[in-house]
PDB file of C-alpha atoms in Angstrom:
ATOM      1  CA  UNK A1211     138.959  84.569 101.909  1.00  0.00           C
ATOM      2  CA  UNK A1212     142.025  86.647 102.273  1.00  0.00           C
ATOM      3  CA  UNK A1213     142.045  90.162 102.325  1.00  0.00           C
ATOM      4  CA  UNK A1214     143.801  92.530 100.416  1.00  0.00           C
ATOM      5  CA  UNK A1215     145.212  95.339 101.457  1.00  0.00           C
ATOM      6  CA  UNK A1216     144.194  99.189 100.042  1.00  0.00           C
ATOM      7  CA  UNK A1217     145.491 102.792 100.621  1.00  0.00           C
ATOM      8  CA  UNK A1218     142.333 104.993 101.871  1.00  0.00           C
ATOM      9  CA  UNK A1219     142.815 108.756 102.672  1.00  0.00           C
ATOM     10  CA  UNK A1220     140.039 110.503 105.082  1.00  0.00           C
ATOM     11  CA  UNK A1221     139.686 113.915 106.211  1.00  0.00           C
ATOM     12  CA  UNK A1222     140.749 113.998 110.140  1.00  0.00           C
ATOM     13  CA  UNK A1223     136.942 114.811 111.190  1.00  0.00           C
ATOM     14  CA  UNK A1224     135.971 111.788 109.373  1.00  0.00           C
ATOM     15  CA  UNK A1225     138.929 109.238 110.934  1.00  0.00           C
ATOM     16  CA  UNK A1226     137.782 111.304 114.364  1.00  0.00           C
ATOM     17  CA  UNK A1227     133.964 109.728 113.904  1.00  0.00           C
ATOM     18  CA  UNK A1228     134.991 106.054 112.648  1.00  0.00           C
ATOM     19  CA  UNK A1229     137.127 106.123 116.251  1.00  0.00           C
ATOM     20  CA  UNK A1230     134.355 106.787 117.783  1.00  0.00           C
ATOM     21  CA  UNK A1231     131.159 104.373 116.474  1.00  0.00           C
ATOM     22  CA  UNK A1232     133.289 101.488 115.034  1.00  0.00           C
ATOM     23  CA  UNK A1233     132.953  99.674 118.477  1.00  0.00           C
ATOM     24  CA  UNK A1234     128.904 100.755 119.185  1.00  0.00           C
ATOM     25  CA  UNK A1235     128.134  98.853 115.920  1.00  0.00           C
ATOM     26  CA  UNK A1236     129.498  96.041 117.305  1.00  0.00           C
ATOM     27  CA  UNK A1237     133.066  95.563 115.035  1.00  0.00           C
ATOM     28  CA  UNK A1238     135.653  94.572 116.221  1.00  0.00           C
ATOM     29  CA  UNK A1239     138.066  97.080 114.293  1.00  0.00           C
ATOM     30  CA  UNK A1240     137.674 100.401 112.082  1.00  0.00           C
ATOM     31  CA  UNK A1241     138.768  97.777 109.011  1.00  0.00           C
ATOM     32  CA  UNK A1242     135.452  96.310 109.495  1.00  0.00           C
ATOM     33  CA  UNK A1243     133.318  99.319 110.222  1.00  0.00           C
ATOM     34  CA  UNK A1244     134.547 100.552 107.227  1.00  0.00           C
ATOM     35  CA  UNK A1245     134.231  97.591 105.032  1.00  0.00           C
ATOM     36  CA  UNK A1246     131.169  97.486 106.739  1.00  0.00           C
ATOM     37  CA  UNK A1247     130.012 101.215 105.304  1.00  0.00           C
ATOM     38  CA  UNK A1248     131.140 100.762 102.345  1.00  0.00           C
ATOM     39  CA  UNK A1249     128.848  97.350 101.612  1.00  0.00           C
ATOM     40  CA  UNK A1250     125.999  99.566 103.065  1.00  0.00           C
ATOM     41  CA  UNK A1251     126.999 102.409 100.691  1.00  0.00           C
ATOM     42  CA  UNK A1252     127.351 100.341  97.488  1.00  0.00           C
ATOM     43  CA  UNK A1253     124.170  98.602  98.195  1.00  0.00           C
ATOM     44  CA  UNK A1254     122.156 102.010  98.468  1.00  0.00           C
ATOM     45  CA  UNK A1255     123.400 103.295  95.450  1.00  0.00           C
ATOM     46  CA  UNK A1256     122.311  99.855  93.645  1.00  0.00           C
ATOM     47  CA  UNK A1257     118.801 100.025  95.409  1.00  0.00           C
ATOM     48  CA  UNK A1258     118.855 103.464  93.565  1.00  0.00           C
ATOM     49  CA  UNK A1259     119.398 102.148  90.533  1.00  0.00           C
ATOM     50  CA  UNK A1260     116.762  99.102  90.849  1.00  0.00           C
ATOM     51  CA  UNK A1261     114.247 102.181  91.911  1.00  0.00           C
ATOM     52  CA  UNK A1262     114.839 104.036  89.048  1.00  0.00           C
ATOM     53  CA  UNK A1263     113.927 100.686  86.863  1.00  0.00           C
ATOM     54  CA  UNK A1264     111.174  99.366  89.167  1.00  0.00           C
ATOM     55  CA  UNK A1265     109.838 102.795  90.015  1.00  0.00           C
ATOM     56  CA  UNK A1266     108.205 103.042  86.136  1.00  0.00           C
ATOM     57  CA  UNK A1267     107.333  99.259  86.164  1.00  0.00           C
ATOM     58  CA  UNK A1268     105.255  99.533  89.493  1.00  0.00           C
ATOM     59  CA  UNK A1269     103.711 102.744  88.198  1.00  0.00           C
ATOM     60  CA  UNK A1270     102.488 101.271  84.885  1.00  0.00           C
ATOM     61  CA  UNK A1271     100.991  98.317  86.317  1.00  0.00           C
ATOM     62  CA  UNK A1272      99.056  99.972  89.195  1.00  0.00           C
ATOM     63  CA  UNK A1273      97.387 102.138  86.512  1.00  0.00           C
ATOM     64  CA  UNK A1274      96.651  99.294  84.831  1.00  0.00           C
ATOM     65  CA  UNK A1275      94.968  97.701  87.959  1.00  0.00           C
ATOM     66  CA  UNK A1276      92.979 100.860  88.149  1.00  0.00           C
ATOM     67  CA  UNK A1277      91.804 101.378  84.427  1.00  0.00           C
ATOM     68  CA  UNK A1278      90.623  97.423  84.785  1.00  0.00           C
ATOM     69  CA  UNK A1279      88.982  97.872  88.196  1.00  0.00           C
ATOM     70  CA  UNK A1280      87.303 101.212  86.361  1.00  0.00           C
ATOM     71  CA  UNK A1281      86.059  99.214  83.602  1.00  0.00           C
ATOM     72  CA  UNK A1282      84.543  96.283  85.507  1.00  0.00           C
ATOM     73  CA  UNK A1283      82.895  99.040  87.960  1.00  0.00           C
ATOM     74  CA  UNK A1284      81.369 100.512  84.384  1.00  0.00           C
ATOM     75  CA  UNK A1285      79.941  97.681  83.461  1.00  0.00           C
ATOM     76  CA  UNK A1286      78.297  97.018  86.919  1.00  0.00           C
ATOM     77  CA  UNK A1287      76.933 100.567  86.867  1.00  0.00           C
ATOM     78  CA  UNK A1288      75.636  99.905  83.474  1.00  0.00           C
ATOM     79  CA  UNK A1289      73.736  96.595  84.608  1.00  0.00           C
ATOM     80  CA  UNK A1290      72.502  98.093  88.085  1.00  0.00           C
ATOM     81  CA  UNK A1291      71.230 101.216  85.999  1.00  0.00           C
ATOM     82  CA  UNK A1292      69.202  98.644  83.417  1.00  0.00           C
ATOM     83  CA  UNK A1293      67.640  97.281  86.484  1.00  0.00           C
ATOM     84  CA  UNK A1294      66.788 100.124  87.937  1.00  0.00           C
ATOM     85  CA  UNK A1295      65.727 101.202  84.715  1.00  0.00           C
ATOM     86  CA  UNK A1296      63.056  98.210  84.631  1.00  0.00           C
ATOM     87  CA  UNK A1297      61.830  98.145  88.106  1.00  0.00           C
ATOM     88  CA  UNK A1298      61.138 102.200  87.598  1.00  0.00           C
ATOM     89  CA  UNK A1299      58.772 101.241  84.643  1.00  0.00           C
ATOM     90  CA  UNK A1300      57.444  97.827  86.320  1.00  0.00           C
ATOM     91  CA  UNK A1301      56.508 100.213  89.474  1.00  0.00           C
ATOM     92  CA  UNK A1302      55.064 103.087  86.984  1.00  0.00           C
ATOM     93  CA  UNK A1303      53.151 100.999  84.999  1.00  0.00           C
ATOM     94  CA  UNK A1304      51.462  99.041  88.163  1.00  0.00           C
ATOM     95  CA  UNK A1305      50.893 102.509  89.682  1.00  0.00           C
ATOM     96  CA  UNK A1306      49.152 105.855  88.833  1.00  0.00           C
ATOM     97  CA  UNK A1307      51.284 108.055  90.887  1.00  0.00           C
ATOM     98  CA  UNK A1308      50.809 112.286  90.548  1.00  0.00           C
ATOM     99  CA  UNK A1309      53.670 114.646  90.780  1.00  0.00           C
ATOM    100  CA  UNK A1310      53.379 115.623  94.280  1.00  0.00           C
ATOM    101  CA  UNK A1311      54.050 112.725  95.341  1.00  0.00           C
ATOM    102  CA  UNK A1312      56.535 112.036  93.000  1.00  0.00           C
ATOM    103  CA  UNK A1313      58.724 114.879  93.988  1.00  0.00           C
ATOM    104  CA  UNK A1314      58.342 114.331  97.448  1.00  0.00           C
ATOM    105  CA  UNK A1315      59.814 111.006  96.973  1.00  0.00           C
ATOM    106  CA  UNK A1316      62.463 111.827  95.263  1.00  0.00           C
ATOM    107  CA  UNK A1317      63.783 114.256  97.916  1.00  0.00           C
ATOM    108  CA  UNK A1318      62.989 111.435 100.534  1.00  0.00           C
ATOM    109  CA  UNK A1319      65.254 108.996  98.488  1.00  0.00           C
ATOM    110  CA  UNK A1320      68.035 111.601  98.010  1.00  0.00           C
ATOM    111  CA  UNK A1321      67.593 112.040 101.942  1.00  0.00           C
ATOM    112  CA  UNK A1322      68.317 108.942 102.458  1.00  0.00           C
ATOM    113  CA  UNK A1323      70.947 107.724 100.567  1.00  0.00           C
ATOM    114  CA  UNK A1324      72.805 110.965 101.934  1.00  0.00           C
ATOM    115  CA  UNK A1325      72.155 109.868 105.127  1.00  0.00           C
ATOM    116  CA  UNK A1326      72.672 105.643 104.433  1.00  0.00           C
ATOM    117  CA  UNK A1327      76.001 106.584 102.346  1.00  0.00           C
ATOM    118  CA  UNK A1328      74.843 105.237  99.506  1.00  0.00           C
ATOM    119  CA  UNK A1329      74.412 101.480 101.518  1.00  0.00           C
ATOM    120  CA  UNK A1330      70.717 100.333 100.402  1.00  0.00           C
ATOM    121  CA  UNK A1331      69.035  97.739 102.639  1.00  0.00           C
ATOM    122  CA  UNK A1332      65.865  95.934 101.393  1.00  0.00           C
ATOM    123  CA  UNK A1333      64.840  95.403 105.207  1.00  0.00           C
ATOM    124  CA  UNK A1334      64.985  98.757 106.035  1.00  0.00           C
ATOM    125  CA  UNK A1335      63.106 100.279 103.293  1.00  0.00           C
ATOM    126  CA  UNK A1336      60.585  97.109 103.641  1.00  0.00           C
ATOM    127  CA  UNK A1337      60.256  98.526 107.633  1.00  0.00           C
ATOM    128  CA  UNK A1338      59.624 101.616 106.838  1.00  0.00           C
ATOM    129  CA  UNK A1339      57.234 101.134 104.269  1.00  0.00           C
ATOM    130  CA  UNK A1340      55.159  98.717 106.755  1.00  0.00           C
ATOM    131  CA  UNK A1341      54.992 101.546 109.448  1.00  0.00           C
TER     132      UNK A1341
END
């Protein structure tokens, strides 16, 4: 492809630094290095445009993601609490327990799950129960 040729006027400071990195960016003249900067330049300034339009896009459908992942996470909640809620009253029912006792396992279980992180294992509670 040929090239064509174009007037270009630059401030003496600027000619000054072209003279001196054309060659460390390995071209082989200042035409190049500065056919070189302006591809560079032109392609920044369209990557700013594409961010502009993307930048809404991307933000729209991560919220998305979230308010889905928030709803399935609801729902979960909801079934673990109805489980929770039936073993409480299975356990109740089966036995007579007084209030003492009651309140000292609460602050036992709130104890624990402090100290677990919230991470539940069967085993472990099965364990301590046994000893």
């Amino acid at each position: 492809m040929a090239k064509k040729r174009m007037a270009v006027y630059f401030q003496p400071e600027t000619i000054k630094k072209i003279e001196q990195e054309y060659r460390g960016d390995n071209c082989s003249s200042k035409t190049e290095f500065i056919e070189k900067a302006v591809k560079f330049y032109i392609g920044y300034l369209n990557e700013e445009d594409n961010i502009n339009y993307l930048s809404p896009m991307i933000t729209e459908t991560v919220k998305a993601q979230i308010k889905g992942t928030e709803q399935r996470l609801a729902r979960l909640l909801f079934k673990v609490a109805v489980e929770l809620g039936k073993l409480s009253h299975m356990t109740a029912a089966v036995n007579e327990v007084d209030d003492e006792t009651l309140d000292k396992l609460h602050a036992m279980c709130v104890n624990e799950v402090r100290r677990i992180n919230g991470i539940i294992d069967y085993e472990d509670a099965a364990e301590y129960q046994n000893s």
